[in-house]
Amino acid sequence: MTIPLISGNAFRGRLRRVAEQQLSEILQYRGRLTLAAAAALRSGGSLVKTNAAPISGSRLARLRELIPLIGIFGTAGAGRIIDGCLQVGKLVPYATETAHLLGHDAPLSVQDLTQIETYSRVDDAHRHDAAATADDAAGSQLQYRLETFRAGTTFDVWLNLTSPTDLEAAFFAAVLDRYSHTATIAGRSAIGHGRLRLDVSSPTPPPTIDWQAEIAANSAEAIEALNQL
């Protein structure tokens, strides 16, 4: 039997977006970054040919110190792949088929947890208040279906930071807290899909440091380092 899952990459991507928003508020770099630097933060960048020497050694270590987002999520830039310390598992639903994996009893099968929802799109160009004039053809309708998990489905997912610095651990704890207030995952969130309630447990509490002040103290150097990606 096929077990439907939610990709860990989808979860990681949402967390990255929150982290970038959080970093932007501190460094105030809007309009001050190159396109490559902005992409490196927001979407993980891209690996392209460059005439510059790949970033490595003390420069790479300093970049991770200045930008905890890169130390956590990694990126591609400056001619190389930069690894991050975050590992993200897949979101596995509580179901009878996964009980042996998760160690939790579940009364419902994955067949009971999934459903097909039907939606439609209508060409409104013929309406009186349409922005553009319709042609003589009748308005067309597109009907499509989505497979979704039923509301209230419980998932299990793990996150792991491998040997993070205190700054990275504190920054990531703040990212999780911020994400939990409006958590969504996967697509179609604009029409109500993907809403999550997070119950987070950690074997170790995050460091109690002023991570915002640490990042802000080196804002000019951080922006300059990012623009070298």
Backbone as numpy.savetxt, mean C-alpha at the origin, in Angstrom:
# Nx Ny Nz CAx CAy CAz Cx Cy Cz
-9.23 -27.89 -4.41 -10.08 -26.70 -4.41 -9.19 -25.45 -4.41
-9.59 -24.46 -5.16 -8.89 -23.18 -5.19 -9.33 -22.32 -4.02
-8.36 -21.78 -3.29 -8.66 -20.93 -2.14 -8.47 -19.47 -2.56
-9.51 -18.65 -2.52 -9.34 -17.24 -2.87 -8.58 -16.49 -1.78
-7.62 -15.69 -2.18 -6.80 -14.92 -1.26 -6.75 -13.47 -1.72
-6.25 -12.60 -0.85 -5.94 -11.23 -1.24 -4.42 -11.08 -1.20
-3.86 -10.59 -2.27 -2.42 -10.49 -2.41 -1.79 -9.63 -1.32
-0.65 -10.11 -0.80 0.11 -9.30 0.13 0.64 -8.04 -0.53
0.84 -8.09 -1.84 1.32 -6.92 -2.58 0.28 -5.80 -2.55
-1.01 -6.16 -2.58 -2.07 -5.15 -2.50 -2.04 -4.46 -1.14
-1.83 -5.23 -0.08 -1.75 -4.69 1.27 -0.52 -3.80 1.40
0.59 -4.28 0.91 1.84 -3.53 0.98 1.72 -2.20 0.24
1.06 -2.23 -0.92 0.89 -1.01 -1.70 0.08 0.04 -0.97
-0.97 -0.39 -0.29 -1.78 0.56 0.49 -0.97 1.17 1.62
-0.19 0.35 2.29 0.63 0.86 3.39 1.67 1.84 2.86
2.22 1.55 1.69 3.23 2.44 1.11 2.63 3.81 0.83
1.42 3.86 0.30 0.78 5.14 0.00 0.59 5.96 1.27
0.16 5.30 2.34 -0.01 6.00 3.62 1.34 6.51 4.13
2.37 5.69 4.00 3.71 6.09 4.44 4.19 7.31 3.65
3.92 7.34 2.35 4.36 8.47 1.53 3.63 9.75 1.95
2.34 9.64 2.22 1.58 10.80 2.69 2.14 11.33 4.00
2.47 10.40 4.88 3.01 10.76 6.18 4.37 11.46 6.04
5.22 10.92 5.18 6.54 11.50 4.95 6.42 12.89 4.31
5.49 13.03 3.37 5.30 14.30 2.69 4.92 15.41 3.65
4.09 15.09 4.61 3.66 16.09 5.58 4.82 16.61 6.43
5.82 15.76 6.65 6.96 16.15 7.48 8.01 16.89 6.66
8.37 16.34 5.49 9.44 16.92 4.68 8.98 18.08 3.79
7.68 18.16 3.55 7.13 19.25 2.73 7.86 19.34 1.37
7.90 18.18 0.67 8.67 18.14 -0.58 7.81 18.29 -1.83
6.54 18.61 -1.70 5.70 18.77 -2.89 6.27 19.84 -3.80
6.48 19.49 -5.07 7.03 20.42 -6.03 8.53 20.58 -5.97
9.19 19.79 -5.11 10.64 19.92 -4.94 11.39 18.65 -5.32
10.66 17.63 -5.78 11.28 16.36 -6.12 11.29 16.14 -7.62
12.27 15.41 -8.09 12.27 14.96 -9.48 11.19 13.91 -9.66
10.83 13.66 -10.92 9.81 12.65 -11.20 10.27 11.27 -10.71
11.57 10.98 -10.90 12.09 9.68 -10.47 12.02 9.54 -8.95
12.30 10.60 -8.22 12.24 10.55 -6.76 10.81 10.36 -6.28
9.87 11.09 -6.90 8.47 10.96 -6.51 7.97 9.54 -6.76
8.35 8.96 -7.91 7.94 7.59 -8.23 8.57 6.59 -7.27
9.82 6.84 -6.87 10.51 5.94 -5.94 9.79 5.86 -4.61
9.21 6.97 -4.18 8.48 6.98 -2.91 7.07 6.41 -3.06
6.38 6.87 -4.08 4.95 6.57 -4.20 4.67 5.15 -4.68
5.42 4.71 -5.70 5.09 3.43 -6.33 6.23 2.44 -6.36
7.38 2.80 -5.80 8.51 1.88 -5.81 9.51 2.12 -6.91
9.27 3.16 -7.74 10.25 3.54 -8.75 10.35 2.55 -9.89
11.39 2.72 -10.67 11.64 1.83 -11.81 13.15 1.75 -12.04
13.58 0.63 -12.57 15.00 0.40 -12.82 15.30 0.78 -14.26
16.07 1.84 -14.44 16.40 2.33 -15.78 17.92 2.52 -15.87
18.40 2.58 -17.09 19.83 2.80 -17.31 20.21 4.21 -16.88
21.36 4.33 -16.28 21.84 5.63 -15.84 23.36 5.69 -15.99
23.86 6.89 -16.25 25.30 7.08 -16.37 25.96 7.31 -15.02
25.13 7.60 -14.01 25.67 7.84 -12.67 26.02 6.51 -12.00
26.93 6.59 -11.04 27.31 5.38 -10.29 26.14 4.94 -9.42
25.81 3.63 -9.40 24.72 3.14 -8.53 24.97 3.50 -7.08
23.92 3.86 -6.39 24.05 4.23 -4.99 24.38 2.99 -4.16
25.35 3.10 -3.28 25.77 1.95 -2.48 26.55 2.45 -1.28
26.99 1.52 -0.44 27.85 1.84 0.68 27.28 2.87 1.62
28.09 3.84 1.99 27.68 4.85 2.97 26.54 5.73 2.45
26.50 5.97 1.13 25.40 6.77 0.56 24.07 6.05 0.71
24.06 4.76 0.47 22.84 3.99 0.61 22.42 3.91 2.07
23.37 3.70 2.96 23.06 3.64 4.39 22.47 4.97 4.86
23.05 6.07 4.39 22.54 7.38 4.80 21.15 7.63 4.23
20.88 7.20 3.01 19.54 7.35 2.42 18.51 6.63 3.27
18.82 5.43 3.72 17.88 4.68 4.57 17.68 5.37 5.92
18.75 5.99 6.44 18.62 6.71 7.71 17.72 7.94 7.56
17.86 8.62 6.44 17.10 9.85 6.22 15.65 9.59 5.87
15.40 8.51 5.12 14.06 8.22 4.58 13.62 6.84 5.08
12.95 6.76 6.22 12.54 5.44 6.73 11.61 4.70 5.78
10.86 5.42 4.95 10.00 4.75 3.97 10.81 3.83 3.08
11.98 4.30 2.62 12.82 3.48 1.76 13.44 2.33 2.54
13.83 2.59 3.78 14.37 1.52 4.60 13.36 0.42 4.85
12.08 0.78 4.90 11.02 -0.20 5.18 10.53 -0.89 3.90
10.14 -0.09 2.91 9.49 -0.64 1.71 10.46 -0.92 0.57
11.65 -0.31 0.62 12.57 -0.45 -0.50 12.11 0.37 -1.69
12.88 0.35 -2.76 12.52 1.07 -3.97 13.48 0.68 -5.08
13.25 1.23 -6.26 14.18 1.09 -7.38 14.59 2.48 -7.81
15.88 2.70 -7.93 16.36 4.01 -8.34 17.87 4.05 -8.30
18.44 5.06 -8.93 19.88 5.24 -8.96 20.60 3.99 -9.48
19.96 3.31 -10.42 20.61 2.18 -11.08 20.60 0.87 -10.31
19.76 0.75 -9.29 19.74 -0.51 -8.55 18.40 -0.71 -7.83
18.19 -1.95 -7.40 17.06 -2.28 -6.53 17.52 -2.12 -5.09
16.77 -1.36 -4.32 17.08 -1.15 -2.90 16.09 -1.95 -2.08
16.58 -2.91 -1.33 15.70 -3.77 -0.54 15.18 -3.02 0.68
13.96 -3.37 1.09 13.39 -2.87 2.33 13.32 -4.00 3.36
13.06 -3.64 4.60 13.03 -4.65 5.67 11.64 -5.23 5.92
10.62 -4.74 5.19 9.25 -5.20 5.43 8.92 -6.42 4.59
8.33 -7.41 5.24 7.78 -8.59 4.57 6.28 -8.64 4.88
5.48 -8.95 3.88 4.03 -8.95 4.03 3.47 -10.28 3.52
2.65 -10.93 4.33 2.01 -12.17 3.92 0.73 -11.93 3.15
0.14 -12.98 2.66 -1.15 -12.89 1.97 -2.28 -12.87 2.99
-3.38 -12.25 2.61 -4.56 -12.23 3.46 -5.35 -13.52 3.20
-5.33 -14.40 4.19 -5.96 -15.71 4.07 -7.29 -15.69 4.83
-8.40 -16.04 4.19 -9.69 -15.98 4.88 -9.85 -17.12 5.89
-10.53 -16.84 6.98 -10.92 -17.89 7.93 -12.00 -18.73 7.26
-11.69 -19.97 6.97 -12.63 -20.88 6.33 -12.30 -22.30 6.75
-13.22 -23.21 6.50 -12.97 -24.61 6.88 -11.75 -25.16 6.15
-11.52 -24.67 4.92 -10.40 -25.17 4.12 -9.05 -24.63 4.61
-9.05 -23.54 5.38 -7.79 -22.96 5.84 -7.58 -23.11 7.34
-8.49 -23.79 8.02 -8.40 -23.91 9.48 -7.09 -24.56 9.92
-6.60 -25.54 9.14 -5.36 -26.22 9.50 -4.14 -25.32 9.34
-4.27 -24.29 8.54 -3.17 -23.35 8.34 -3.15 -22.26 9.40
-4.34 -21.82 9.79 -4.45 -20.67 10.69 -4.64 -21.05 12.14
-5.03 -22.30 12.38 -5.23 -22.72 13.76 -6.51 -22.20 14.38
-7.48 -21.83 13.55 -8.76 -21.32 14.05 -9.90 -22.13 13.43
-10.89 -22.46 14.22 -12.07 -23.12 13.69 -12.90 -22.11 12.89
-13.45 -22.56 11.78 -14.28 -21.70 10.94 -15.45 -22.51 10.43
-16.68 -22.04 10.65 -17.85 -22.83 10.26 -18.18 -22.76 8.77
-17.64 -21.77 8.06 -18.03 -21.56 6.67 -16.94 -21.97 5.70
-17.35 -22.50 4.57 -16.44 -22.83 3.48 -16.14 -21.58 2.68
-15.03 -21.61 1.91 -14.73 -20.47 1.04 -15.83 -20.26 0.01
-16.56 -21.32 -0.32 -17.67 -21.18 -1.26 -18.79 -20.33 -0.66
-18.90 -20.35 0.67 -19.92 -19.53 1.34 -19.43 -18.11 1.59
-18.11 -17.89 1.51 -17.54 -16.57 1.81 -17.41 -15.69 0.57
-17.58 -16.28 -0.60 -17.45 -15.49 -1.83 -18.79 -15.40 -2.54
-18.92 -14.36 -3.34 -20.17 -14.11 -4.06 -19.86 -13.35 -5.34
-20.83 -13.33 -6.25 -20.72 -12.58 -7.49 -21.68 -11.41 -7.42
-21.15 -10.20 -7.59 -21.98 -8.99 -7.59 -22.03 -8.43 -9.01
-23.18 -7.96 -9.40 -23.40 -7.45 -10.75 -23.56 -5.94 -10.72
-22.87 -5.25 -11.63 -22.95 -3.81 -11.75 -23.19 -3.44 -13.21
-23.60 -2.21 -13.43 -23.80 -1.74 -14.80 -23.37 -0.30 -14.94
-22.96 0.04 -16.15 -22.64 1.41 -16.51 -23.52 1.81 -17.68
-24.08 2.99 -17.59 -24.99 3.46 -18.63 -24.43 4.72 -19.25
-24.49 4.81 -20.57 -24.09 6.01 -21.28 -25.16 7.09 -21.05
-24.80 8.14 -20.31 -25.76 9.20 -19.97 -25.71 10.39 -20.92
-25.07 10.22 -22.09 -24.90 11.35 -23.01 -26.24 11.86 -23.54
-27.28 11.06 -23.44 -28.58 11.48 -23.96 -29.38 12.29 -22.94
-28.88 12.39 -21.70 -29.62 13.09 -20.66 -29.60 14.59 -20.91
-30.61 15.27 -20.37 -30.73 16.71 -20.55 -29.55 17.47 -19.96
-29.00 16.96 -18.84 -27.91 17.66 -18.16 -26.54 17.09 -18.51
-26.43 16.37 -19.62 -25.14 15.78 -20.02 -24.15 16.87 -20.40
-22.86 16.59 -20.14 -21.82 17.56 -20.45 -21.56 17.68 -21.94
-21.85 16.59 -22.69 -21.63 16.59 -24.14 -22.91 16.16 -24.83
-23.07 16.59 -26.07 -24.26 16.26 -26.84 -24.18 14.83 -27.35
-25.27 14.09 -27.23 -25.29 12.71 -27.69 -25.47 12.64 -29.20
-24.98 11.55 -29.79 -25.25 11.33 -31.21 -26.60 10.64 -31.34
-26.91 10.21 -32.51 -28.22 9.61 -32.76 -28.35 8.21 -32.21
-27.21 7.58 -31.87 -27.27 6.21 -31.37 -27.85 6.20 -29.97
-28.56 5.15 -29.66 -29.13 5.02 -28.32 -28.02 4.80 -27.30
-28.25 5.26 -26.06 -27.28 5.06 -25.00 -27.03 3.58 -24.75
-25.78 3.21 -24.62 -25.43 1.81 -24.42 -25.23 1.53 -22.94
-25.41 0.28 -22.57 -25.25 -0.14 -21.19 -24.23 -1.27 -21.12
-23.28 -1.13 -20.18 -22.28 -2.17 -19.96 -22.58 -2.83 -18.63
-22.68 -4.14 -18.64 -22.91 -4.89 -17.41 -21.68 -5.74 -17.12
-21.25 -5.72 -15.87 -20.07 -6.50 -15.49 -20.25 -7.07 -14.10
-19.46 -8.10 -13.79 -19.58 -8.80 -12.52 -18.24 -8.86 -11.81
-18.30 -8.84 -10.50 -17.12 -8.93 -9.65 -17.29 -10.05 -8.64
-16.23 -10.81 -8.43 -16.24 -11.78 -7.34 -15.73 -11.09 -6.08
-16.49 -11.14 -5.03 -16.13 -10.44 -3.79 -16.26 -11.38 -2.60
-15.58 -11.02 -1.51 -15.81 -11.69 -0.24 -17.03 -11.06 0.43
-17.79 -11.86 1.12 -18.97 -11.35 1.81 -18.55 -10.43 2.96
-19.39 -9.48 3.30 -19.11 -8.56 4.39 -18.93 -9.33 5.69
-17.94 -8.95 6.47 -17.68 -9.60 7.75 -16.69 -10.73 7.69
-16.15 -11.04 6.52 -15.14 -12.10 6.41 -13.89 -11.71 7.21
-13.37 -12.67 7.96 -12.16 -12.45 8.75 -10.96 -13.02 8.00
-9.87 -12.26 8.00 -8.64 -12.67 7.34 -7.49 -12.72 8.34
-6.51 -13.50 8.01 -5.27 -13.54 8.78 -4.13 -13.09 7.87
-3.29 -12.18 8.37 -2.14 -11.71 7.61 -1.02 -11.40 8.58
0.21 -11.60 8.15 1.35 -11.28 9.00 2.23 -10.23 8.33
2.83 -9.41 9.18 3.79 -8.39 8.75 5.05 -8.58 9.57
6.19 -8.42 8.94 7.45 -8.59 9.67 8.47 -7.56 9.20
9.07 -6.86 10.17 10.19 -5.97 9.90 11.46 -6.68 10.33
12.37 -6.90 9.39 13.61 -7.61 9.68 14.69 -6.61 10.10
15.08 -6.69 11.36 16.14 -5.83 11.92 15.93 -4.35 11.60
14.77 -3.79 11.93 14.56 -2.37 11.66 15.31 -1.50 12.66
15.62 -0.29 12.26 16.13 0.69 13.21 14.97 1.18 14.07
15.29 1.86 15.16 14.23 2.42 16.00 13.37 3.40 15.22
13.99 4.19 14.35 13.23 5.16 13.54 12.28 4.44 12.60
12.75 3.38 11.94 11.89 2.64 11.02 10.74 1.97 11.75
11.01 1.39 12.91 9.96 0.71 13.67 8.90 1.70 14.14
9.33 2.86 14.64 8.38 3.86 15.11 7.58 4.46 13.96
8.25 4.71 12.84 7.57 5.24 11.66 6.52 4.26 11.15
6.87 2.98 11.10 5.93 1.99 10.58 4.74 1.81 11.52
4.97 1.87 12.82 3.86 1.78 13.77 2.87 2.92 13.54
3.39 4.11 13.25 2.52 5.25 12.96 1.77 5.06 11.65
2.43 4.45 10.66 1.77 4.15 9.38 0.59 3.20 9.59
0.81 2.14 10.35 -0.27 1.18 10.63 -1.43 1.85 11.35
-1.11 2.68 12.33 -2.16 3.36 13.08 -2.97 4.28 12.19
-2.31 5.01 11.32 -3.02 5.92 10.42 -3.85 5.14 9.40
-3.28 4.10 8.86 -3.99 3.27 7.88 -5.25 2.66 8.49
-5.19 2.26 9.75 -6.30 1.54 10.39 -7.56 2.39 10.47
-7.44 3.71 10.43 -8.62 4.58 10.56 -9.48 4.58 9.30
-8.88 4.40 8.15 -9.63 4.39 6.89 -9.14 3.25 6.00
-8.91 2.10 6.57 -8.26 1.00 5.86 -9.15 0.45 4.74
-8.57 0.38 3.54 -9.19 -0.30 2.41 -8.12 -1.12 1.71
-8.56 -2.08 0.92 -7.63 -2.90 0.17 -8.29 -3.34 -1.12
-7.45 -3.62 -2.12 -7.90 -4.04 -3.45 -8.68 -2.90 -4.12
-9.47 -3.23 -5.12 -10.11 -2.20 -5.93 -11.53 -1.90 -5.53
-12.12 -0.95 -6.24 -13.52 -0.55 -6.11 -13.87 0.01 -4.73
-12.90 0.64 -4.07 -13.20 1.23 -2.76 -14.18 2.39 -2.90
-14.23 3.02 -4.07 -15.13 4.15 -4.28 -16.60 3.74 -4.22
-16.88 2.46 -4.41 -18.27 2.00 -4.33 -18.46 1.03 -3.15
-17.58 1.15 -2.17 -17.81 0.44 -0.93 -17.06 -0.86 -0.72
-16.25 -1.28 -1.69 -15.53 -2.54 -1.54 -14.22 -2.35 -0.77
-13.75 -3.42 -0.16 -12.42 -3.45 0.41 -12.23 -2.79 1.75
-13.31 -2.42 2.44 -13.17 -1.78 3.75 -12.70 -2.81 4.77
-11.70 -2.42 5.58 -11.13 -3.32 6.57 -11.21 -2.74 7.97
-11.32 -3.61 8.95 -11.08 -3.24 10.34 -9.88 -4.04 10.80
-8.84 -3.35 11.23 -7.60 -4.02 11.61 -7.56 -4.28 13.10
-7.20 -5.50 13.45 -6.88 -5.87 14.83 -5.41 -6.28 14.83
-4.55 -5.40 15.32 -3.11 -5.59 15.22 -2.56 -6.05 16.56
-1.76 -7.10 16.52 -1.05 -7.55 17.71 0.43 -7.67 17.37
1.29 -7.27 18.30 2.73 -7.30 18.08 3.42 -7.83 19.32
4.43 -8.70 19.13 5.15 -9.24 20.30 6.01 -8.19 21.00
6.35 -7.11 20.29 7.17 -6.06 20.89 6.55 -4.70 20.62
6.46 -3.82 21.60 5.91 -2.48 21.37 6.87 -1.63 20.55
6.36 -0.65 19.80 7.26 0.20 19.01 8.10 1.09 19.91
9.27 1.52 19.45 10.11 2.41 20.24 9.40 3.74 20.50
9.61 4.30 21.67 9.00 5.58 22.02 9.99 6.70 21.72
10.13 7.02 20.44 11.01 8.10 20.03 10.20 9.12 19.24
10.71 10.32 19.15 10.06 11.37 18.37 10.52 11.25 16.92
9.92 10.31 16.20 10.35 10.01 14.85 10.10 11.19 13.91
9.06 11.96 14.16 8.77 13.11 13.31 9.89 14.15 13.40
10.35 14.42 14.62 11.42 15.39 14.80 12.72 14.91 14.17
12.99 13.61 14.28 14.23 13.06 13.69 14.24 13.22 12.17
13.10 12.97 11.54 13.04 13.10 10.08 13.11 14.57 9.67
12.36 15.42 10.36 12.31 16.84 10.01 13.66 17.53 10.22
14.47 17.05 11.15 15.75 17.70 11.46 16.71 17.67 10.28
16.53 16.72 9.36 17.44 16.59 8.21 16.67 16.69 6.90
15.64 17.54 6.86 14.76 17.60 5.70 15.49 18.01 4.42
16.36 19.01 4.51 17.07 19.46 3.31 17.97 18.36 2.76
18.68 17.68 3.64 19.56 16.60 3.21 18.74 15.44 2.64
17.58 15.17 3.24 16.72 14.08 2.76 16.22 14.35 1.36
15.78 15.58 1.09 15.28 15.92 -0.23 16.40 15.85 -1.28
17.57 16.31 -0.91 18.70 16.23 -1.83 19.05 14.77 -2.15
19.02 13.90 -1.13 19.32 12.48 -1.34 18.27 11.84 -2.24
17.00 12.20 -2.06 15.95 11.64 -2.88 16.11 12.05 -4.35
16.52 13.27 -4.59 16.66 13.75 -5.95 17.87 13.16 -6.68
18.65 12.36 -5.99 19.75 11.64 -6.62 19.33 10.25 -7.10
18.08 9.87 -6.82 17.59 8.55 -7.25 17.26 8.58 -8.75
